[in-house]
CSV table of C-alpha atoms in Angstrom, one decimal:
chain,number,residue,atom,x,y,z
A,1,MET,CA,12.4,-17.1,63.0
A,2,ALA,CA,15.2,-16.6,60.5
A,3,LEU,CA,16.0,-12.9,60.1
A,4,SER,CA,18.0,-13.6,56.9
A,5,ALA,CA,14.8,-14.0,54.8
A,6,GLY,CA,13.0,-10.9,56.3
A,7,PRO,CA,14.2,-8.2,53.9
A,8,GLY,CA,13.5,-10.2,50.8
A,9,LEU,CA,10.1,-11.1,52.1
A,10,PHE,CA,9.2,-7.5,52.8
A,11,PHE,CA,10.2,-6.2,49.3
A,12,CYS,CA,8.5,-9.1,47.5
A,13,PHE,CA,5.3,-8.4,49.4
A,14,ALA,CA,5.4,-4.7,48.6
A,15,ALA,CA,5.9,-5.5,44.9
A,16,LEU,CA,2.9,-7.9,45.1
A,17,VAL,CA,0.6,-5.2,46.4
A,18,LEU,CA,1.7,-2.7,43.7
A,19,LEU,CA,1.3,-5.3,40.9
A,20,VAL,CA,-2.2,-6.2,42.1
A,21,PHE,CA,-3.2,-2.6,42.1
A,22,ALA,CA,-1.9,-2.2,38.5
A,23,THR,CA,-3.8,-5.3,37.4
A,24,VAL,CA,-7.2,-4.2,38.7
A,25,SER,CA,-6.9,-0.9,36.8
A,26,ALA,CA,-9.7,0.5,34.5
A,27,PRO,CA,-12.3,-0.5,33.6
A,28,ILE,CA,-12.3,-2.5,36.9
A,29,TRP,CA,-11.0,0.4,39.0
A,30,ASN,CA,-11.1,3.7,37.2
A,31,SER,CA,-9.0,5.5,39.8
A,32,ILE,CA,-5.9,3.5,38.5
A,33,SER,CA,-5.1,3.7,34.8
A,34,PHE,CA,-2.1,3.7,32.4
A,35,LEU,CA,-3.4,6.6,30.2
A,36,ASN,CA,-6.0,9.3,30.8
A,37,ALA,CA,-7.4,11.0,27.7
A,38,ASP,CA,-10.1,13.6,27.0
A,39,ILE,CA,-11.8,12.7,23.7
A,40,GLY,CA,-14.8,14.7,22.6
A,41,GLY,CA,-15.5,16.0,26.2
A,42,ARG,CA,-15.4,12.4,27.5
A,43,GLU,CA,-12.7,11.3,30.0
A,44,ILE,CA,-11.3,7.9,29.1
A,45,HIS,CA,-9.1,5.8,31.4
A,46,PHE,CA,-7.0,3.0,29.8
A,47,GLY,CA,-6.2,-0.2,31.9
A,48,VAL,CA,-5.1,-3.8,31.5
A,49,PHE,CA,-8.4,-5.3,30.5
A,50,GLY,CA,-10.0,-2.3,28.6
A,51,TYR,CA,-10.9,1.3,29.0
A,52,THR,CA,-13.7,3.3,30.6
A,53,GLY,CA,-17.1,2.0,29.4
A,54,SER,CA,-15.7,-1.0,27.5
A,55,ALA,CA,-16.1,-4.7,28.2
A,56,ARG,CA,-13.5,-6.5,30.3
A,57,HIS,CA,-11.5,-8.7,28.1
A,58,LEU,CA,-7.9,-9.2,27.1
A,59,GLY,CA,-6.9,-7.2,24.0
A,60,TYR,CA,-9.1,-4.3,23.0
A,61,PRO,CA,-9.2,-2.1,19.8
A,62,ILE,CA,-8.3,1.5,20.6
A,63,ASN,CA,-9.4,2.7,17.1
A,64,GLN,CA,-13.0,2.5,18.1
A,65,LEU,CA,-12.5,5.7,20.0
A,66,ASP,CA,-11.3,7.5,16.8
A,67,THR,CA,-13.4,10.5,15.9
A,68,ARG,CA,-11.1,11.4,13.0
A,69,SER,CA,-9.9,9.2,10.2
A,70,GLY,CA,-6.3,7.9,10.3
A,71,LEU,CA,-5.7,8.0,14.0
A,72,PHE,CA,-5.0,4.3,14.7
A,73,ASN,CA,-4.5,2.7,11.4
A,74,SER,CA,-1.9,0.2,12.5
A,75,THR,CA,-2.5,-3.2,14.1
A,76,VAL,CA,0.6,-2.9,16.3
A,77,VAL,CA,-1.1,-0.9,18.9
A,78,HIS,CA,-4.0,-3.4,19.1
A,79,ASN,CA,-1.7,-6.4,19.3
A,80,LEU,CA,0.3,-4.8,22.1
A,81,THR,CA,-2.8,-4.7,24.3
A,82,TYR,CA,-2.7,-8.5,24.5
A,83,VAL,CA,0.8,-8.3,26.1
A,84,LEU,CA,-0.8,-6.5,29.1
A,85,ILE,CA,-1.6,-10.0,30.5
A,86,LEU,CA,2.0,-10.0,31.9
A,87,HIS,CA,0.8,-7.8,34.8
A,88,PRO,CA,-1.2,-10.6,36.5
A,89,ILE,CA,1.6,-13.0,35.6
A,90,ALA,CA,4.2,-10.9,37.4
A,91,ALA,CA,1.8,-10.6,40.3
A,92,ALA,CA,1.5,-14.4,40.5
A,93,LEU,CA,5.3,-14.8,40.5
A,94,ALA,CA,5.6,-12.2,43.3
A,95,PHE,CA,2.9,-14.1,45.3
A,96,ILE,CA,5.0,-17.4,44.9
A,97,ALA,CA,8.0,-15.5,46.1
A,98,VAL,CA,6.1,-14.3,49.2
A,99,VAL,CA,4.8,-17.8,50.0
A,100,PHE,CA,8.3,-19.4,49.9
A,101,GLY,CA,9.7,-16.3,51.7
A,102,LEU,CA,7.4,-17.2,54.6
A,103,CYS,CA,8.8,-20.7,54.6
A,104,GLY,CA,12.3,-19.2,54.6
A,105,ALA,CA,11.4,-17.0,57.6
A,106,ALA,CA,10.4,-20.2,59.4
A,107,SER,CA,14.0,-21.3,59.5
A,108,HIS,CA,14.0,-23.2,56.2
A,109,ARG,CA,16.9,-22.4,53.8
A,110,VAL,CA,15.1,-24.0,50.8
A,111,GLY,CA,12.3,-21.5,51.1
A,112,THR,CA,14.7,-18.6,50.8
A,113,ILE,CA,16.3,-20.2,47.7
A,114,ILE,CA,13.0,-20.6,45.9
A,115,MET,CA,11.9,-17.1,47.0
A,116,SER,CA,15.0,-15.6,45.3
A,117,VAL,CA,14.4,-17.6,42.1
A,118,ALA,CA,10.7,-16.6,41.9
A,119,ALA,CA,11.6,-12.9,42.7
A,120,ALA,CA,14.2,-13.0,39.9
A,121,LEU,CA,11.5,-14.3,37.4
A,122,ALA,CA,9.0,-11.7,38.6
A,123,THR,CA,11.6,-8.9,38.1
A,124,ILE,CA,12.3,-9.9,34.5
A,125,VAL,CA,8.5,-10.1,33.7
A,126,THR,CA,7.8,-6.8,35.4
A,127,LEU,CA,10.7,-5.1,33.5
A,128,VAL,CA,9.3,-6.4,30.1
A,129,VAL,CA,5.8,-5.3,30.8
A,130,TRP,CA,6.8,-1.9,32.1
A,131,VAL,CA,8.7,-1.2,28.9
A,132,ILE,CA,5.6,-2.3,26.9
A,133,ASP,CA,3.4,-0.1,28.9
A,134,MET,CA,5.5,2.9,28.2
A,135,VAL,CA,5.8,2.2,24.5
A,136,LEU,CA,2.1,1.3,24.0
A,137,PHE,CA,0.6,4.2,25.9
A,138,GLY,CA,3.3,6.5,24.8
A,139,ILE,CA,2.3,5.9,21.1
A,140,THR,CA,-1.3,6.3,22.0
A,141,ARG,CA,-0.7,9.6,23.9
A,142,ASN,CA,1.3,11.1,21.0
A,143,LYS,CA,-1.3,10.2,18.5
A,144,LEU,CA,-4.1,11.7,20.6
A,145,ARG,CA,-2.1,14.9,21.2
A,146,HIS,CA,-1.3,15.1,17.5
A,147,GLN,CA,-5.1,15.1,16.8
A,148,GLY,CA,-5.7,17.8,19.4
A,149,TYR,CA,-7.0,15.6,22.2
A,150,GLY,CA,-5.7,15.9,25.8
A,151,ALA,CA,-3.7,12.8,27.0
A,152,GLN,CA,-1.3,12.0,29.8
A,153,TYR,CA,0.2,9.0,31.6
A,154,GLY,CA,-1.8,7.5,34.5
A,155,ASN,CA,-0.6,6.3,37.9
A,156,ALA,CA,-0.5,2.6,37.0
A,157,ASN,CA,2.8,3.2,35.1
A,158,TRP,CA,4.5,4.4,38.3
A,159,LEU,CA,3.0,1.6,40.3
A,160,VAL,CA,4.6,-0.9,37.9
A,161,LEU,CA,7.9,1.0,38.1
A,162,GLY,CA,7.8,0.9,42.0
A,163,ALA,CA,7.0,-2.9,41.8
A,164,LEU,CA,10.0,-3.4,39.5
A,165,ILE,CA,12.4,-1.6,41.9
A,166,ALA,CA,10.9,-3.5,44.9
A,167,LEU,CA,11.4,-6.8,43.1
A,168,LEU,CA,15.0,-6.0,42.2
A,169,ILE,CA,15.8,-5.2,45.8
A,170,GLY,CA,13.9,-8.2,47.0
A,171,THR,CA,15.8,-10.5,44.6
A,172,CYS,CA,19.2,-9.2,45.9
A,173,THR,CA,18.3,-9.4,49.6
A,174,SER,CA,16.8,-12.9,49.3
A,175,PHE,CA,19.9,-14.1,47.4
A,176,PHE,CA,22.2,-12.8,50.1
A,177,GLY,CA,19.8,-14.2,52.7
A,178,ILE,CA,20.4,-17.7,51.5
A,179,PHE,CA,23.8,-17.6,53.3
A,180,GLY,CA,22.4,-16.4,56.6
A,181,SER,CA,22.0,-18.3,59.8
A,182,TYR,CA,19.1,-20.9,60.0
A,183,ARG,CA,18.9,-22.6,63.4
A,184,ASN,CA,17.0,-25.9,63.8
A,185,LYS,CA,14.1,-25.6,66.2
A,186,ARG,CA,14.3,-29.3,67.0
A,187,ALA,CA,17.7,-28.8,68.5
A,188,ASN,CA,16.3,-26.2,70.9
A,189,SER,CA,13.3,-28.3,71.8
A,190,LEU,CA,15.2,-31.4,72.9
A,191,PRO,CA,14.4,-32.3,76.6
A,192,VAL,CA,17.1,-31.8,79.3
A,193,ALA,CA,18.2,-35.1,80.8
A,194,THR,CA,17.3,-35.3,84.5
A,195,PRO,CA,19.4,-37.4,86.9
A,196,ASN,CA,18.0,-40.8,88.0
A,197,PRO,CA,17.0,-40.7,91.7
A,198,ALA,CA,18.4,-44.2,92.3
A,199,HIS,CA,21.8,-43.3,90.8
A,200,GLN,CA,21.9,-40.1,92.8
A,201,ALA,CA,21.0,-42.0,96.0
A,202,ALA,CA,23.7,-44.5,95.3
A,203,SER,CA,26.3,-41.8,94.8
A,204,ASN,CA,25.2,-40.2,98.0
A,205,LEU,CA,25.5,-43.5,99.8
A,206,ILE,CA,29.1,-44.0,98.6
A,207,GLY,CA,30.5,-40.5,99.2
A,208,ALA,CA,28.5,-39.3,102.2
A,209,PRO,CA,29.8,-41.4,105.2
A,210,LYS,CA,33.3,-39.9,105.4
A,211,ALA,CA,32.0,-36.3,105.3
A,212,LEU,CA,29.3,-37.0,107.9
A,213,GLN,CA,31.9,-38.6,110.2
A,214,GLU,CA,34.1,-35.5,110.0
A,215,ARG,CA,31.3,-32.9,110.5
A,216,THR,CA,28.8,-34.5,112.9
A,217,SER,CA,28.6,-35.8,116.4
A,218,PRO,CA,28.1,-39.5,117.3
A,219,GLY,CA,24.3,-39.0,117.8
A,220,GLU,CA,24.0,-37.2,114.5
A,221,HIS,CA,26.2,-39.8,112.9
A,222,CYS,CA,23.8,-42.5,114.0
A,223,ARG,CA,20.8,-40.7,112.6
A,224,HIS,CA,22.7,-40.1,109.4
A,225,ASN,CA,23.7,-43.7,109.2
A,226,SER,CA,20.0,-44.8,109.5
A,227,THR,CA,19.0,-42.4,106.8
A,228,GLU,CA,21.8,-43.7,104.6
A,229,LEU,CA,20.8,-47.3,105.3
A,230,THR,CA,17.2,-46.4,104.3
A,231,ASP,CA,18.5,-44.9,101.1
A,232,GLY,CA,20.7,-47.8,100.5
A,233,ALA,CA,17.8,-50.3,100.9
A,234,LYS,CA,15.9,-48.3,98.3
A,235,VAL,CA,18.8,-48.4,96.0
A,236,ILE,CA,19.1,-52.2,96.6
A,237,LEU,CA,15.4,-52.6,95.8
A,238,ASP,CA,15.8,-50.6,92.6
A,239,CYS,CA,18.8,-52.7,91.7
A,240,ASN,CA,16.9,-55.9,92.3
A,241,ASP,CA,14.0,-54.6,90.2
A,242,LEU,CA,16.4,-53.7,87.4
A,243,THR,CA,18.1,-57.1,87.8
A,244,ASN,CA,14.7,-58.9,87.5
A,245,ARG,CA,13.8,-56.9,84.4
A,246,SER,CA,17.2,-57.5,82.8
A,247,SER,CA,16.9,-61.2,83.6
A,248,GLY,CA,13.5,-61.3,81.9
A,249,VAL,CA,14.9,-59.5,78.9
A,250,VAL,CA,17.8,-61.9,78.8
A,251,GLU,CA,15.4,-64.9,79.0
A,252,GLU,CA,13.4,-63.5,76.1
A,253,GLU,CA,16.5,-63.0,74.1
A,254,MET,CA,17.6,-66.5,74.8
A,255,ASP,CA,14.3,-67.9,73.7
A,256,SER,CA,14.4,-66.0,70.5
A,257,PHE,CA,18.0,-67.1,70.0
A,258,GLU,CA,17.0,-70.7,70.5
A,259,LYS,CA,14.1,-70.3,68.1
A,260,ASN,CA,16.4,-68.8,65.5
A,261,GLN,CA,19.0,-71.6,66.0
A,262,THR,CA,16.3,-74.2,65.6
A,263,GLU,CA,15.1,-72.6,62.4
A,264,ALA,CA,18.7,-72.4,61.2
A,265,GLN,CA,19.2,-76.1,61.9
A,266,ARG,CA,16.0,-76.9,60.0
A,267,VAL,CA,17.2,-74.9,57.0
A,268,GLN,CA,20.6,-76.7,57.1
A,269,ARG,CA,18.8,-80.1,57.1
A,270,LEU,CA,16.7,-79.0,54.1
A,271,GLU,CA,19.9,-78.0,52.3
A,272,ARG,CA,21.6,-81.4,53.1
A,273,ASP,CA,18.5,-83.2,51.8
A,274,MET,CA,18.5,-81.1,48.6
A,275,LEU,CA,22.2,-81.9,48.1
A,276,ARG,CA,21.6,-85.6,48.7
A,277,ASP,CA,18.8,-85.6,46.1
A,278,SER,CA,20.9,-83.8,43.6
A,279,ASP,CA,23.7,-86.3,44.1
A,280,THR,CA,21.2,-89.1,43.6
A,281,LEU,CA,19.8,-87.6,40.4
A,282,ARG,CA,23.2,-86.7,39.0
A,283,PRO,CA,24.2,-90.3,37.9
A,284,SER,CA,20.8,-90.8,36.2
A,285,CYS,CA,21.3,-87.6,34.3
A,286,ASP,CA,24.8,-88.7,33.3
A,287,ASP,CA,23.4,-92.0,32.1
A,288,MET,CA,20.8,-90.3,30.0
A,289,ALA,CA,23.4,-88.0,28.5
A,290,ARG,CA,25.6,-91.0,27.7
A,291,GLU,CA,22.7,-92.8,26.1
A,292,GLY,CA,21.9,-89.8,24.1
A,293,ARG,CA,25.5,-89.6,22.9
A,294,ASP,CA,25.4,-93.3,22.0
A,295,VAL,CA,22.2,-92.9,20.0
A,296,SER,CA,23.6,-89.9,18.2
A,297,ASP,CA,26.8,-91.9,17.3
A,298,ASN,CA,24.7,-94.9,16.1
A,299,THR,CA,22.6,-92.6,14.0
A,300,SER,CA,25.6,-91.0,12.5
A,301,SER,CA,27.2,-94.4,11.7
A,302,ILE,CA,23.9,-95.7,10.1
A,303,ARG,CA,23.7,-92.5,8.1
A,304,SER,CA,27.3,-93.0,6.8
A,305,GLU,CA,26.6,-96.7,6.0
A,306,THR,CA,23.4,-95.9,4.2
A,307,PHE,CA,25.2,-93.2,2.2
A,308,GLU,CA,27.9,-95.6,1.2
A,309,GLU,CA,25.3,-98.3,0.2
A,310,ASP,CA,23.5,-95.7,-1.9
A,311,MET,CA,26.7,-94.8,-3.6
A,312,VAL,CA,27.5,-98.4,-4.4
A,313,ILE,CA,23.9,-99.1,-5.8
A,314,ARG,CA,24.1,-95.9,-7.8
A,315,LYS,CA,27.4,-96.9,-9.3
A,316,THR,CA,26.1,-100.4,-10.1
A,317,LEU,CA,23.1,-99.0,-11.8
A,318,GLU,CA,25.3,-96.7,-13.8
A,319,ASP,CA,27.5,-99.6,-14.9
A,320,LEU,CA,24.4,-101.7,-15.8
A,321,GLN,CA,23.0,-98.9,-17.9
A,322,THR,CA,26.4,-98.5,-19.7
A,323,ILE,CA,26.5,-102.3,-20.4
A,324,GLY,CA,22.8,-102.2,-21.6
A,325,ASP,CA,23.6,-99.3,-23.9
A,326,GLN,CA,26.5,-101.2,-25.4
A,327,LEU,CA,24.4,-104.4,-25.9
A,328,MET,CA,21.6,-102.4,-27.5
A,329,ASN,CA,24.1,-100.9,-29.9
A,330,ALA,CA,25.6,-104.3,-30.7
A,331,LEU,CA,22.1,-105.8,-31.2
A,332,ALA,CA,21.2,-102.9,-33.5
A,333,VAL,CA,24.3,-103.6,-35.7
A,334,GLY,CA,23.5,-107.4,-35.7
A,335,ILE,CA,19.9,-106.7,-36.8
A,336,HIS,CA,21.0,-104.5,-39.6
A,337,ASN,CA,23.5,-107.2,-40.8
A,338,LEU,CA,20.9,-109.9,-40.6
A,339,HIS,CA,18.4,-107.8,-42.6
A,340,ASP,CA,21.1,-107.4,-45.3
A,341,CYS,CA,21.6,-111.2,-45.4
A,342,GLN,CA,17.9,-111.7,-45.7
A,343,LEU,CA,17.7,-109.4,-48.7
A,344,LYS,CA,20.6,-111.1,-50.3
A,345,LEU,CA,19.0,-114.6,-49.8
A,346,GLU,CA,15.8,-113.4,-51.3
A,347,ALA,CA,17.7,-112.2,-54.3
A,348,ILE,CA,19.4,-115.6,-54.7
A,349,VAL,CA,16.1,-117.4,-54.3
A,350,LYS,CA,14.5,-115.4,-57.1
A,351,LYS,CA,17.3,-116.3,-59.5
A,352,SER,CA,17.6,-120.0,-58.5
A,353,GLN,CA,15.5,-122.8,-60.1
A,354,ASP,CA,17.2,-125.7,-58.2
A,355,ASP,CA,14.9,-127.5,-55.7
A,356,GLU,CA,17.8,-128.6,-53.5
A,357,ILE,CA,19.2,-125.1,-53.3
A,358,GLU,CA,15.7,-123.9,-52.6
A,359,LYS,CA,15.3,-126.3,-49.7
A,360,HIS,CA,18.6,-125.3,-48.2
A,361,LEU,CA,17.7,-121.7,-48.6
A,362,TYR,CA,14.3,-122.4,-47.1
A,363,GLY,CA,16.0,-123.9,-44.0
A,364,LEU,CA,18.4,-121.0,-43.7
A,365,HIS,CA,15.5,-118.6,-44.0
A,366,LEU,CA,13.7,-120.4,-41.2
A,367,VAL,CA,16.7,-119.9,-39.1
A,368,LEU,CA,16.9,-116.2,-40.0
A,369,ILE,CA,13.2,-115.6,-39.4
A,370,GLY,CA,13.6,-117.4,-36.0
A,371,VAL,CA,16.6,-115.3,-35.0
A,372,ILE,CA,15.2,-112.0,-36.2
A,373,PRO,CA,12.1,-112.0,-34.0
A,374,GLY,CA,14.1,-113.2,-31.0
A,375,ILE,CA,16.4,-110.2,-31.4
A,376,TRP,CA,13.4,-107.9,-31.9
A,377,LEU,CA,12.0,-109.0,-28.5
A,378,VAL,CA,14.6,-106.9,-26.7
A,379,ASN,CA,13.8,-103.8,-28.8
A,380,ASP,CA,11.8,-101.1,-27.0
A,381,ASP,CA,9.8,-100.3,-30.2
A,382,HIS,CA,8.1,-103.8,-30.5
A,383,SER,CA,6.4,-106.1,-28.1
A,384,TRP,CA,7.0,-109.9,-27.8
A,385,ARG,CA,3.3,-110.7,-28.8
A,386,GLY,CA,3.5,-108.8,-32.0
A,387,ASN,CA,6.9,-110.5,-32.9
A,388,LEU,CA,5.4,-113.9,-32.1
A,389,ARG,CA,2.4,-113.4,-34.4
A,390,TRP,CA,4.8,-112.2,-37.2
A,391,PHE,CA,6.9,-115.3,-36.7
A,392,ILE,CA,3.9,-117.7,-37.0
A,393,ALA,CA,2.7,-115.8,-40.1
A,394,GLU,CA,6.1,-116.2,-41.7
A,395,LEU,CA,6.1,-120.0,-41.0
A,396,GLU,CA,2.7,-120.4,-42.7
A,397,ILE,CA,3.9,-118.3,-45.7
A,398,TRP,CA,7.1,-120.4,-46.0
A,399,ASP,CA,5.1,-123.6,-45.6
A,400,PHE,CA,2.9,-122.5,-48.5
A,401,LYS,CA,6.0,-121.6,-50.5
A,402,ALA,CA,7.6,-124.9,-49.8
A,403,SER,CA,4.6,-126.8,-51.0
A,404,SER,CA,4.3,-124.6,-54.1
A,405,LEU,CA,7.9,-125.1,-55.2
A,406,HIS,CA,7.2,-128.5,-56.6
A,407,ARG,CA,4.3,-127.1,-58.4
A,408,GLY,CA,6.3,-124.3,-60.0
A,409,ALA,CA,4.5,-121.6,-58.1
A,410,PHE,CA,5.8,-118.1,-58.0
A,411,TYR,CA,8.2,-117.3,-55.1
A,412,ALA,CA,7.1,-114.3,-53.1
A,413,PRO,CA,9.9,-112.2,-51.6
A,414,LEU,CA,10.4,-112.0,-47.8
A,415,VAL,CA,9.4,-108.6,-46.3
A,416,PRO,CA,10.8,-107.4,-43.0
A,417,PRO,CA,8.3,-107.2,-40.1
A,418,THR,CA,6.5,-104.0,-39.3
A,419,ALA,CA,5.5,-102.6,-36.0
A,420,PRO,CA,2.2,-104.2,-34.8
């Protein structure tokens, strides 16, 4: 048992008992109370969970005892009764300190450390709750005395104060007990090595003959020699037994070594096979990579050639379009000029009365009306069928005109074709 944790354990246990007594005060145990009052001939004891004759619950209204108006008109006093729950909390912390103090007393330094921490927390909580007890029940006592009632502090206040002092001392002693001596029980419980009888007999066999020869007579020396020989035989037997056992162990180790060596050789063969397979597969992988690069290069070249061909075709089409535009412009100018010539010929025909001139003009007009539809065939606004029908109609008209010239018929002017 570690004596270093003893003082702290004792004071924490004493504080635990005092806090438990203060917690079970009135109305659970009317002999312990924080305030005793005589109201209307009735003796009232105030505790943690109520007062004499009230239900046991946390937080209780003191103004229900008021027999005069204006005694407890503030909610502060009522709210402070809820804080009395710190009494059982402080008792629980003291109990934890006691439990770990027992572990520290059983030669465990960690238990003493936790006991000191729990005792420190219990000391802080107990200090807070003792101050609240004095304030709460001091206010209540003064109000009751001001109204003419008898009131005085109970014994629970001094129990809490004693617990506070005990916890303060227990915290200090447990803290200093951390640095005490804690012996390990396992070191004391180790078995004492006993000498081997075979080794002791062998040592006796080696060192005993000279001493026996110096101190004994020849008869005694013979008896001692027989005894020594007997012990020596036993030692030899023990040595043979040990040799057989060691040889068996060596054989087992050799078998396991051979098994391990066989397994290592098998693993090495597998590694060589894997390396051989990888060397076999590497050329095929290289060929596939080379073929992939060739395909990529061919694709790139085809793309470039296709692009160049597309550019050539596009440029050719642009040139053809330019040439076509120029031809269309030239044809449009030619058509306009031919139309002007036609109009002029028609004017000359109207004024002329000579048959020969009329014939020549008729032949020239046939040429014009043959050229004009041929030119109109390339125009986008007229189809070749409509121009052909117009040309046949013009031939019929001019044939009628030519037959009528000799009869003096009126010459009809030539009209340009219209869109069919």
